[in-house]
Amino acid sequence: MQRNALVSAVALAAAVTGLMSLTGTAQAQDSYHWKMVTSWPKNFPGVGQGPERLAKLVDEMSDGRLTIDVYGAGQLVPGFEVFDAVSEGTAEMGHSASYYWKGKVPAAQFFAAVPFGMNAQEMNAWLQYGGGMDLWNEVYEPFGVEVMVAGASGVQMGGWYNKEINSVADLEGLKMRMPGLGGEVMNRMGVAIVNMPGGEIFTSLQSGAIDATEWIGPYNDLAFGLYQAADYYYYPGWHEPTVMFEAIVNQQAMESLPADLQAILRSAVADVNQSVLDEYTARNNDALKTLVEEHDVVLKRFPDDVLAKAKELSAQVVSELAASDPMAKKIYDSYSTFQDKVENYHAISEQAYYNARNPEGDTTQD
Amino acid sequence: MQRNALVSAVALAAAVTGLMSLTGTAQAQDSYHWKMVTSWPKNFPGVGQGPERLAKLVDEMSDGRLTIDVYGAGQLVPGFEVFDAVSEGTAEMGHSASYYWKGKVPAAQFFAAVPFGMNAQEMNAWLQYGGGMDLWNEVYEPFGVEVMVAGASGVQMGGWYNKEINSVADLEGLKMRMPGLGGEVMNRMGVAIVNMPGGEIFTSLQSGAIDATEWIGPYNDLAFGLYQAADYYYYPGWHEPTVMFEAIVNQQAMESLPADLQAILRSAVADVNQSVLDEYTARNNDALKTLVEEHDVVLKRFPDDVLAKAKELSAQVVSELAASDPMAKKIYDSYSTFQDKVENYHAISEQAYYNARNPEGDTTQD
């Protein structure tokens, strides 16, 4: 090649490269800009960190080809309208919990929290290797929504009470805020269930409008200041052995993505599923210490008779839900078969190990 | 613009696009082809599925720009030379467990399994939100290796014994296969520890060359046929409250990747970290049922005095390791501070919940 020809070739290559960076992005690698609506206040501690992390991971992995704006509850749609917004395509995706949709899909409650049901480790195993995830998608499919599991709270706390509970009789006549299936169980033990948004809990408890409330666990409960409004903090949260959170995606939006971006989105959700539980597990430790050591909160285990009665009534409430429609029955069968087996296995592994390591259980009050 | 000028512009755009697809891939999007060496037989059930899944996820997410060939133990390097191979760049990455490198880095054992230490949920929280991951990388940094956590076994089983263990005295004089810190604890209870590769365990137990062995849990133990060689299956696996697996990457290889592929690799590892535990949790249930119902395995809990003695000696062995070098001390301090707090928290959440749901514990023999 002569010198002039070489110069021309270099110049042409430079021109092509320059043009490529302008036109190439649009053609070979389309960009996508999504909205994610959530049921949590923007940047809410714990679960609210999940969607932020998700958006960041997807941005990094896709080199900016898929970017996601995260909206707190009420910023684009109210927290309880996340499912509809995703179903209708107002937002491409959402982060929430499936029990909020029980009015529309009663069977969905099995995927969020079941009283005396499975904990986070067990739920993840059932969802990924026990058929649970397929059932969850089957439930949402008619709404044009794809679902992925996207975080766990771990075993929650039993709640804050303004008096000691020494027997089932002590529950009778209490006014309590407890949503979902657990609330129905409490109701059958004589508790009047009051529903209210998170933002009203503190004032209602302090004013005496309610006598008790459950919220989440030490980390979120400390942030809410609930220890200032009630003296007794009960455990364990039999009504919510975990809440599993969900990432939901409009099916058409998902299908519009090329295969690599779909895979990136799924993997980012899996990462967040783990990290939300990790954060709760880590932060709850310190928050519990602060509650007990600095705020003199009295930590109490529910008496045996309350736990036994709650377990009996939970089985009743859950089987009534299963009887309510065929899809709920199908999920219940899968769920309870898996739980029977994993309970046996965890009895000799996780449970037996906890009890061997710490035979005395709770020693925080000693 | 006149018609001729428009035609020319369209032609130019088409030419540029054609060139772009030839030159763009090589320039903006280099491809990488990696080798991953592992310490497991190729496609080993449970942990061996992790590396395969990792390679598949990375391939999908990167649209083939980063492909990874997975090698079983001995296919490229022996299973116990994975760390060296990655450190030297023979392979770009590896999948293994950190206690295999205790001869080189004694402190690394804290990241795999600690007798009476933290379980999988606790380890993940410490690693990601308690400073553990930074310490792990500090330990491997001098070897040019970056590490990520990449799977968990969950609480393991205590092992197979050819006689009943009714007290610490019954352990004396037994010959047992148990590696790591747990083996040292057993040794202090009078057990002669024998080391051997996994492939020799069955024959040694059957021939009486050893009286007892630990392996992993129901799923892997059933596959190995250990029930044919010993009658008693003890729990819980206090010596390994989980094993955490590791993905290790040669630092130079990691730095050679563009930022998006680095993010993709990290996220795929996080996905696998969860899925290995999910698979174990799901498969162990069925395997346990098969062992008890079809193979009449006698499932037994270690007696209280054995568990109490093992706990006492474990504290001794672990603190001796901490005293052995400054890095081990630094990790021990972080680990044990976190464990103290999470034990308190889990006493009122996970542990209290297991005991409320299943007050009788193991009922498989009833």
mmCIF file of C-alpha atoms in Angstrom, chain B residues 17-318:
data_model
loop_
_atom_site.group_PDB
_atom_site.id
_atom_site.type_symbol
_atom_site.label_atom_id
_atom_site.label_comp_id
_atom_site.label_asym_id
_atom_site.label_seq_id
_atom_site.Cartn_x
_atom_site.Cartn_y
_atom_site.Cartn_z
ATOM 1 C CA THR B 17 -23.837 0.304 9.225
ATOM 2 C CA GLY B 18 -22.363 -2.584 7.252
ATOM 3 C CA LEU B 19 -18.829 -1.658 8.197
ATOM 4 C CA MET B 20 -19.858 -1.116 11.782
ATOM 5 C CA SER B 21 -21.050 -4.657 12.212
ATOM 6 C CA LEU B 22 -17.652 -5.886 11.011
ATOM 7 C CA THR B 23 -15.410 -3.529 12.900
ATOM 8 C CA GLY B 24 -17.648 -2.675 15.874
ATOM 9 C CA THR B 25 -17.589 -6.087 17.507
ATOM 10 C CA ALA B 26 -13.827 -6.350 17.518
ATOM 11 C CA GLN B 27 -13.304 -2.840 18.758
ATOM 12 C CA ALA B 28 -16.007 -1.816 21.193
ATOM 13 C CA GLN B 29 -16.883 -5.330 22.313
ATOM 14 C CA ASP B 30 -13.912 -7.667 22.650
ATOM 15 C CA SER B 31 -14.654 -11.297 23.429
ATOM 16 C CA TYR B 32 -13.122 -13.230 26.304
ATOM 17 C CA HIS B 33 -12.790 -16.958 26.655
ATOM 18 C CA TRP B 34 -12.001 -18.133 30.192
ATOM 19 C CA LYS B 35 -11.168 -21.341 31.982
ATOM 20 C CA MET B 36 -12.723 -22.097 35.389
ATOM 21 C CA VAL B 37 -11.077 -24.867 37.411
ATOM 22 C CA THR B 38 -12.981 -26.441 40.290
ATOM 23 C CA SER B 39 -12.413 -28.736 43.262
ATOM 24 C CA TRP B 40 -15.420 -30.920 42.384
ATOM 25 C CA PRO B 41 -15.888 -33.770 39.961
ATOM 26 C CA LYS B 42 -17.471 -32.392 36.784
ATOM 27 C CA ASN B 43 -21.250 -32.001 37.311
ATOM 28 C CA PHE B 44 -21.062 -33.198 40.935
ATOM 29 C CA PRO B 45 -24.579 -32.981 42.452
ATOM 30 C CA GLY B 46 -25.182 -29.788 44.445
ATOM 31 C CA VAL B 47 -22.027 -27.708 44.645
ATOM 32 C CA GLY B 48 -20.833 -28.913 41.231
ATOM 33 C CA GLN B 49 -23.912 -27.404 39.603
ATOM 34 C CA GLY B 50 -22.847 -23.935 40.733
ATOM 35 C CA PRO B 51 -19.965 -23.471 38.263
ATOM 36 C CA GLU B 52 -22.067 -24.791 35.371
ATOM 37 C CA ARG B 53 -24.859 -22.347 36.159
ATOM 38 C CA LEU B 54 -22.345 -19.526 36.518
ATOM 39 C CA ALA B 55 -20.919 -20.148 33.054
ATOM 40 C CA LYS B 56 -24.381 -20.312 31.512
ATOM 41 C CA LEU B 57 -25.570 -17.073 33.142
ATOM 42 C CA VAL B 58 -22.444 -15.156 32.106
ATOM 43 C CA ASP B 59 -22.768 -16.393 28.540
ATOM 44 C CA GLU B 60 -26.408 -15.279 28.341
ATOM 45 C CA MET B 61 -25.888 -11.913 29.996
ATOM 46 C CA SER B 62 -22.814 -11.040 27.960
ATOM 47 C CA ASP B 63 -24.389 -12.277 24.725
ATOM 48 C CA GLY B 64 -21.385 -14.564 24.293
ATOM 49 C CA ARG B 65 -18.737 -11.905 24.904
ATOM 50 C CA LEU B 66 -17.493 -13.750 28.001
ATOM 51 C CA THR B 67 -17.573 -17.527 27.791
ATOM 52 C CA ILE B 68 -16.251 -19.825 30.493
ATOM 53 C CA ASP B 69 -15.216 -23.472 30.160
ATOM 54 C CA VAL B 70 -15.740 -25.369 33.416
ATOM 55 C CA TYR B 71 -13.178 -28.023 34.370
ATOM 56 C CA GLY B 72 -13.853 -30.701 36.980
ATOM 57 C CA ALA B 73 -11.203 -31.570 39.564
ATOM 58 C CA GLY B 74 -8.224 -33.170 37.838
ATOM 59 C CA GLN B 75 -9.289 -32.242 34.313
ATOM 60 C CA LEU B 76 -6.908 -29.299 34.080
ATOM 61 C CA VAL B 77 -5.401 -29.159 37.568
ATOM 62 C CA PRO B 78 -6.024 -31.291 40.683
ATOM 63 C CA GLY B 79 -8.865 -30.122 42.944
ATOM 64 C CA PHE B 80 -6.485 -28.981 45.661
ATOM 65 C CA GLU B 81 -4.455 -26.836 43.257
ATOM 66 C CA VAL B 82 -7.289 -24.567 42.147
ATOM 67 C CA PHE B 83 -6.054 -21.605 44.178
ATOM 68 C CA ASP B 84 -2.508 -21.825 42.780
ATOM 69 C CA ALA B 85 -3.795 -22.212 39.242
ATOM 70 C CA VAL B 86 -5.862 -19.029 39.551
ATOM 71 C CA SER B 87 -3.110 -17.144 41.362
ATOM 72 C CA GLU B 88 -0.624 -18.027 38.593
ATOM 73 C CA GLY B 89 -3.086 -17.383 35.784
ATOM 74 C CA THR B 90 -3.187 -20.982 34.508
ATOM 75 C CA ALA B 91 -6.946 -20.501 34.755
ATOM 76 C CA GLU B 92 -8.712 -17.139 34.941
ATOM 77 C CA MET B 93 -11.058 -18.345 37.665
ATOM 78 C CA GLY B 94 -11.938 -21.161 40.033
ATOM 79 C CA HIS B 95 -14.720 -22.556 42.221
ATOM 80 C CA SER B 96 -13.721 -24.133 45.506
ATOM 81 C CA ALA B 97 -13.793 -23.684 49.320
ATOM 82 C CA SER B 98 -11.300 -21.615 51.286
ATOM 83 C CA TYR B 99 -10.428 -24.228 53.907
ATOM 84 C CA TYR B 100 -8.511 -26.155 51.273
ATOM 85 C CA TRP B 101 -5.866 -23.392 51.361
ATOM 86 C CA LYS B 102 -5.219 -23.510 55.096
ATOM 87 C CA GLY B 103 -1.641 -24.702 54.532
ATOM 88 C CA LYS B 104 -0.952 -21.488 52.633
ATOM 89 C CA VAL B 105 -3.380 -19.119 54.408
ATOM 90 C CA PRO B 106 -4.543 -20.424 57.790
ATOM 91 C CA ALA B 107 -6.882 -17.433 58.232
ATOM 92 C CA ALA B 108 -8.867 -18.482 55.143
ATOM 93 C CA GLN B 109 -10.627 -21.185 57.157
ATOM 94 C CA PHE B 110 -12.923 -18.576 58.756
ATOM 95 C CA PHE B 111 -14.608 -18.053 55.394
ATOM 96 C CA ALA B 112 -15.511 -21.703 54.782
ATOM 97 C CA ALA B 113 -16.666 -23.397 57.999
ATOM 98 C CA VAL B 114 -16.177 -22.708 61.706
ATOM 99 C CA PRO B 115 -17.262 -25.296 64.320
ATOM 100 C CA PHE B 116 -20.180 -23.816 66.291
ATOM 101 C CA GLY B 117 -19.869 -20.751 64.079
ATOM 102 C CA MET B 118 -22.346 -19.017 61.778
ATOM 103 C CA ASN B 119 -24.808 -20.732 59.432
ATOM 104 C CA ALA B 120 -25.412 -19.752 55.793
ATOM 105 C CA GLN B 121 -27.856 -16.894 56.439
ATOM 106 C CA GLU B 122 -25.520 -15.451 59.066
ATOM 107 C CA MET B 123 -22.382 -15.860 56.962
ATOM 108 C CA ASN B 124 -23.973 -14.078 53.990
ATOM 109 C CA ALA B 125 -24.978 -11.173 56.232
ATOM 110 C CA TRP B 126 -21.501 -10.917 57.762
ATOM 111 C CA LEU B 127 -19.767 -11.163 54.381
ATOM 112 C CA GLN B 128 -21.924 -8.574 52.596
ATOM 113 C CA TYR B 129 -22.907 -6.176 55.398
ATOM 114 C CA GLY B 130 -20.506 -6.925 58.257
ATOM 115 C CA GLY B 131 -17.104 -6.438 56.639
ATOM 116 C CA GLY B 132 -16.376 -10.134 56.032
ATOM 117 C CA MET B 133 -15.973 -9.883 52.267
ATOM 118 C CA ASP B 134 -13.371 -7.105 52.565
ATOM 119 C CA LEU B 135 -11.333 -9.219 54.982
ATOM 120 C CA TRP B 136 -11.545 -12.235 52.691
ATOM 121 C CA ASN B 137 -10.221 -10.160 49.798
ATOM 122 C CA GLU B 138 -7.488 -8.732 52.036
ATOM 123 C CA VAL B 139 -6.340 -12.299 52.753
ATOM 124 C CA TYR B 140 -6.190 -13.281 49.066
ATOM 125 C CA GLU B 141 -4.844 -9.972 47.721
ATOM 126 C CA PRO B 142 -1.149 -10.882 48.122
ATOM 127 C CA PHE B 143 -1.774 -13.830 45.784
ATOM 128 C CA GLY B 144 -3.304 -11.669 43.066
ATOM 129 C CA VAL B 145 -6.694 -13.301 43.617
ATOM 130 C CA GLU B 146 -10.124 -11.671 44.000
ATOM 131 C CA VAL B 147 -12.756 -13.672 45.820
ATOM 132 C CA MET B 148 -16.577 -13.727 45.842
ATOM 133 C CA VAL B 149 -18.863 -15.970 47.904
ATOM 134 C CA ALA B 150 -20.430 -18.543 45.607
ATOM 135 C CA GLY B 151 -22.710 -21.007 47.336
ATOM 136 C CA ALA B 152 -23.523 -22.601 50.685
ATOM 137 C CA SER B 153 -24.275 -26.136 51.814
ATOM 138 C CA GLY B 154 -26.450 -25.192 54.799
ATOM 139 C CA VAL B 155 -26.004 -26.997 58.132
ATOM 140 C CA GLN B 156 -24.329 -30.296 57.360
ATOM 141 C CA MET B 157 -24.901 -33.701 58.956
ATOM 142 C CA GLY B 158 -22.751 -34.889 61.856
ATOM 143 C CA GLY B 159 -21.665 -38.004 60.026
ATOM 144 C CA TRP B 160 -21.994 -41.767 59.689
ATOM 145 C CA TYR B 161 -20.971 -44.023 62.598
ATOM 146 C CA ASN B 162 -20.810 -47.799 62.776
ATOM 147 C CA LYS B 163 -21.847 -47.771 66.445
ATOM 148 C CA GLU B 164 -24.083 -45.744 68.767
ATOM 149 C CA ILE B 165 -22.536 -42.756 70.488
ATOM 150 C CA ASN B 166 -24.063 -42.322 73.934
ATOM 151 C CA SER B 167 -21.361 -40.201 75.539
ATOM 152 C CA VAL B 168 -18.008 -38.547 74.894
ATOM 153 C CA ALA B 169 -16.363 -41.747 76.140
ATOM 154 C CA ASP B 170 -17.864 -43.656 73.187
ATOM 155 C CA LEU B 171 -15.860 -41.500 70.788
ATOM 156 C CA GLU B 172 -12.531 -42.475 72.254
ATOM 157 C CA GLY B 173 -10.380 -44.589 69.984
ATOM 158 C CA LEU B 174 -12.617 -44.226 66.914
ATOM 159 C CA LYS B 175 -10.918 -43.740 63.576
ATOM 160 C CA MET B 176 -12.793 -41.047 61.659
ATOM 161 C CA ARG B 177 -12.513 -39.069 58.469
ATOM 162 C CA MET B 178 -13.215 -35.408 59.293
ATOM 163 C CA PRO B 179 -11.156 -32.588 57.769
ATOM 164 C CA GLY B 180 -10.508 -29.077 59.066
ATOM 165 C CA LEU B 181 -11.106 -27.443 62.423
ATOM 166 C CA GLY B 182 -13.890 -29.914 63.264
ATOM 167 C CA GLY B 183 -11.401 -32.756 62.894
ATOM 168 C CA GLU B 184 -9.093 -31.071 65.384
ATOM 169 C CA VAL B 185 -11.985 -30.785 67.859
ATOM 170 C CA MET B 186 -12.806 -34.477 67.394
ATOM 171 C CA ASN B 187 -9.141 -35.310 67.892
ATOM 172 C CA ARG B 188 -9.242 -33.604 71.287
ATOM 173 C CA MET B 189 -12.188 -35.842 72.188
ATOM 174 C CA GLY B 190 -10.001 -38.896 71.582
ATOM 175 C CA VAL B 191 -10.821 -39.597 67.931
ATOM 176 C CA ALA B 192 -8.005 -40.570 65.576
ATOM 177 C CA ILE B 193 -8.458 -38.395 62.500
ATOM 178 C CA VAL B 194 -7.722 -39.972 59.136
ATOM 179 C CA ASN B 195 -7.518 -37.856 55.996
ATOM 180 C CA MET B 196 -8.556 -39.232 52.635
ATOM 181 C CA PRO B 197 -10.072 -37.971 49.401
ATOM 182 C CA GLY B 198 -13.823 -38.308 48.920
ATOM 183 C CA GLY B 199 -13.417 -41.210 46.517
ATOM 184 C CA GLU B 200 -11.898 -43.485 49.194
ATOM 185 C CA ILE B 201 -14.455 -42.873 51.941
ATOM 186 C CA PHE B 202 -17.003 -45.545 51.066
ATOM 187 C CA THR B 203 -14.519 -48.413 50.788
ATOM 188 C CA SER B 204 -12.665 -47.380 53.948
ATOM 189 C CA LEU B 205 -15.881 -47.240 55.951
ATOM 190 C CA GLN B 206 -17.121 -50.543 54.596
ATOM 191 C CA SER B 207 -13.835 -52.363 55.199
ATOM 192 C CA GLY B 208 -13.573 -51.027 58.749
ATOM 193 C CA ALA B 209 -10.401 -49.047 57.992
ATOM 194 C CA ILE B 210 -12.386 -46.176 59.521
ATOM 195 C CA ASP B 211 -15.279 -46.351 62.025
ATOM 196 C CA ALA B 212 -16.943 -43.107 61.074
ATOM 197 C CA THR B 213 -16.958 -40.335 58.496
ATOM 198 C CA GLU B 214 -18.601 -37.025 57.821
ATOM 199 C CA TRP B 215 -19.386 -36.052 54.263
ATOM 200 C CA ILE B 216 -21.946 -33.358 53.386
ATOM 201 C CA GLY B 217 -25.668 -33.922 53.856
ATOM 202 C CA PRO B 218 -28.474 -36.284 52.821
ATOM 203 C CA TYR B 219 -28.354 -35.427 49.088
ATOM 204 C CA ASN B 220 -24.623 -36.080 48.563
ATOM 205 C CA ASP B 221 -24.419 -38.804 51.218
ATOM 206 C CA LEU B 222 -27.212 -40.797 49.568
ATOM 207 C CA ALA B 223 -25.458 -40.523 46.197
ATOM 208 C CA PHE B 224 -22.258 -41.869 47.791
ATOM 209 C CA GLY B 225 -24.157 -44.864 49.223
ATOM 210 C CA LEU B 226 -22.744 -44.298 52.712
ATOM 211 C CA TYR B 227 -25.862 -45.851 54.283
ATOM 212 C CA GLN B 228 -24.609 -49.210 53.018
ATOM 213 C CA ALA B 229 -21.433 -48.913 55.067
ATOM 214 C CA ALA B 230 -22.649 -47.578 58.464
ATOM 215 C CA ASP B 231 -25.903 -47.789 60.416
ATOM 216 C CA TYR B 232 -26.087 -44.536 62.377
ATOM 217 C CA TYR B 233 -26.494 -41.085 60.909
ATOM 218 C CA TYR B 234 -25.807 -38.354 63.490
ATOM 219 C CA TYR B 235 -26.887 -34.711 63.613
ATOM 220 C CA PRO B 236 -26.434 -31.781 63.763
ATOM 221 C CA GLY B 237 -23.184 -31.017 61.923
ATOM 222 C CA TRP B 238 -21.796 -28.664 64.594
ATOM 223 C CA HIS B 239 -18.403 -28.928 62.855
ATOM 224 C CA GLU B 240 -19.801 -27.348 59.657
ATOM 225 C CA PRO B 241 -22.847 -25.110 60.291
ATOM 226 C CA THR B 242 -22.449 -24.462 56.591
ATOM 227 C CA VAL B 243 -19.645 -24.573 54.123
ATOM 228 C CA MET B 244 -19.459 -21.391 52.075
ATOM 229 C CA PHE B 245 -18.023 -21.932 48.604
ATOM 230 C CA GLU B 246 -15.894 -19.407 46.767
ATOM 231 C CA ALA B 247 -15.452 -18.087 43.243
ATOM 232 C CA ILE B 248 -11.891 -16.850 42.819
ATOM 233 C CA VAL B 249 -10.645 -14.756 39.927
ATOM 234 C CA ASN B 250 -7.136 -13.870 38.828
ATOM 235 C CA GLN B 251 -6.902 -10.106 39.452
ATOM 236 C CA GLN B 252 -5.203 -9.303 36.153
ATOM 237 C CA ALA B 253 -7.832 -11.274 34.266
ATOM 238 C CA MET B 254 -10.577 -9.403 36.138
ATOM 239 C CA GLU B 255 -8.988 -6.049 35.348
ATOM 240 C CA SER B 256 -8.721 -6.966 31.663
ATOM 241 C CA LEU B 257 -12.530 -7.128 31.461
ATOM 242 C CA PRO B 258 -14.533 -4.006 30.644
ATOM 243 C CA ALA B 259 -16.666 -2.718 33.532
ATOM 244 C CA ASP B 260 -19.915 -4.230 32.233
ATOM 245 C CA LEU B 261 -18.458 -7.741 32.036
ATOM 246 C CA GLN B 262 -17.000 -7.376 35.531
ATOM 247 C CA ALA B 263 -20.460 -6.431 36.802
ATOM 248 C CA ILE B 264 -22.019 -9.352 34.910
ATOM 249 C CA LEU B 265 -19.539 -11.790 36.430
ATOM 250 C CA ARG B 266 -20.167 -10.510 39.965
ATOM 251 C CA SER B 267 -23.920 -10.686 39.583
ATOM 252 C CA ALA B 268 -23.801 -14.211 38.163
ATOM 253 C CA VAL B 269 -21.747 -15.295 41.173
ATOM 254 C CA ALA B 270 -24.326 -13.718 43.524
ATOM 255 C CA ASP B 271 -27.074 -15.633 41.715
ATOM 256 C CA VAL B 272 -25.139 -18.889 42.111
ATOM 257 C CA ASN B 273 -24.465 -18.157 45.781
ATOM 258 C CA GLN B 274 -28.197 -18.342 46.405
ATOM 259 C CA SER B 275 -29.021 -21.151 44.002
ATOM 260 C CA VAL B 276 -26.522 -23.659 45.423
ATOM 261 C CA LEU B 277 -28.115 -23.317 48.879
ATOM 262 C CA ASP B 278 -31.604 -23.464 47.356
ATOM 263 C CA GLU B 279 -30.765 -26.679 45.562
ATOM 264 C CA TYR B 280 -29.293 -28.269 48.689
ATOM 265 C CA THR B 281 -32.286 -27.219 50.783
ATOM 266 C CA ALA B 282 -34.694 -28.701 48.242
ATOM 267 C CA ARG B 283 -32.822 -31.926 47.446
ATOM 268 C CA ASN B 284 -31.840 -32.801 51.024
ATOM 269 C CA ASN B 285 -35.516 -33.146 51.978
ATOM 270 C CA ASP B 286 -36.202 -35.924 49.508
ATOM 271 C CA ALA B 287 -32.874 -37.632 50.131
ATOM 272 C CA LEU B 288 -33.508 -37.692 53.888
ATOM 273 C CA LYS B 289 -36.915 -39.304 53.306
ATOM 274 C CA THR B 290 -35.316 -41.951 51.067
ATOM 275 C CA LEU B 291 -32.556 -42.687 53.585
ATOM 276 C CA VAL B 292 -34.996 -43.129 56.462
ATOM 277 C CA GLU B 293 -37.947 -44.746 54.693
ATOM 278 C CA GLU B 294 -36.227 -46.901 52.079
ATOM 279 C CA HIS B 295 -32.833 -47.623 53.615
ATOM 280 C CA ASP B 296 -33.812 -47.772 57.298
ATOM 281 C CA VAL B 297 -31.067 -45.420 58.345
ATOM 282 C CA VAL B 298 -31.128 -44.713 62.087
ATOM 283 C CA LEU B 299 -31.118 -40.960 62.562
ATOM 284 C CA LYS B 300 -29.724 -39.860 65.928
ATOM 285 C CA ARG B 301 -28.995 -36.563 67.629
ATOM 286 C CA PHE B 302 -25.590 -36.315 69.312
ATOM 287 C CA PRO B 303 -26.017 -36.631 73.089
ATOM 288 C CA ASP B 304 -25.970 -33.378 75.079
ATOM 289 C CA ASP B 305 -22.586 -34.073 76.658
ATOM 290 C CA VAL B 306 -20.959 -34.599 73.239
ATOM 291 C CA LEU B 307 -22.439 -31.318 71.953
ATOM 292 C CA ALA B 308 -21.396 -29.416 75.091
ATOM 293 C CA LYS B 309 -17.847 -30.788 74.985
ATOM 294 C CA ALA B 310 -17.557 -30.155 71.248
ATOM 295 C CA LYS B 311 -18.697 -26.566 71.772
ATOM 296 C CA GLU B 312 -16.127 -25.989 74.514
ATOM 297 C CA LEU B 313 -13.294 -27.497 72.473
ATOM 298 C CA SER B 314 -14.383 -25.626 69.325
ATOM 299 C CA ALA B 315 -13.977 -22.298 71.121
ATOM 300 C CA GLN B 316 -10.491 -23.454 72.142
ATOM 301 C CA VAL B 317 -9.458 -24.570 68.649
ATOM 302 C CA VAL B 318 -10.826 -21.439 66.976
#
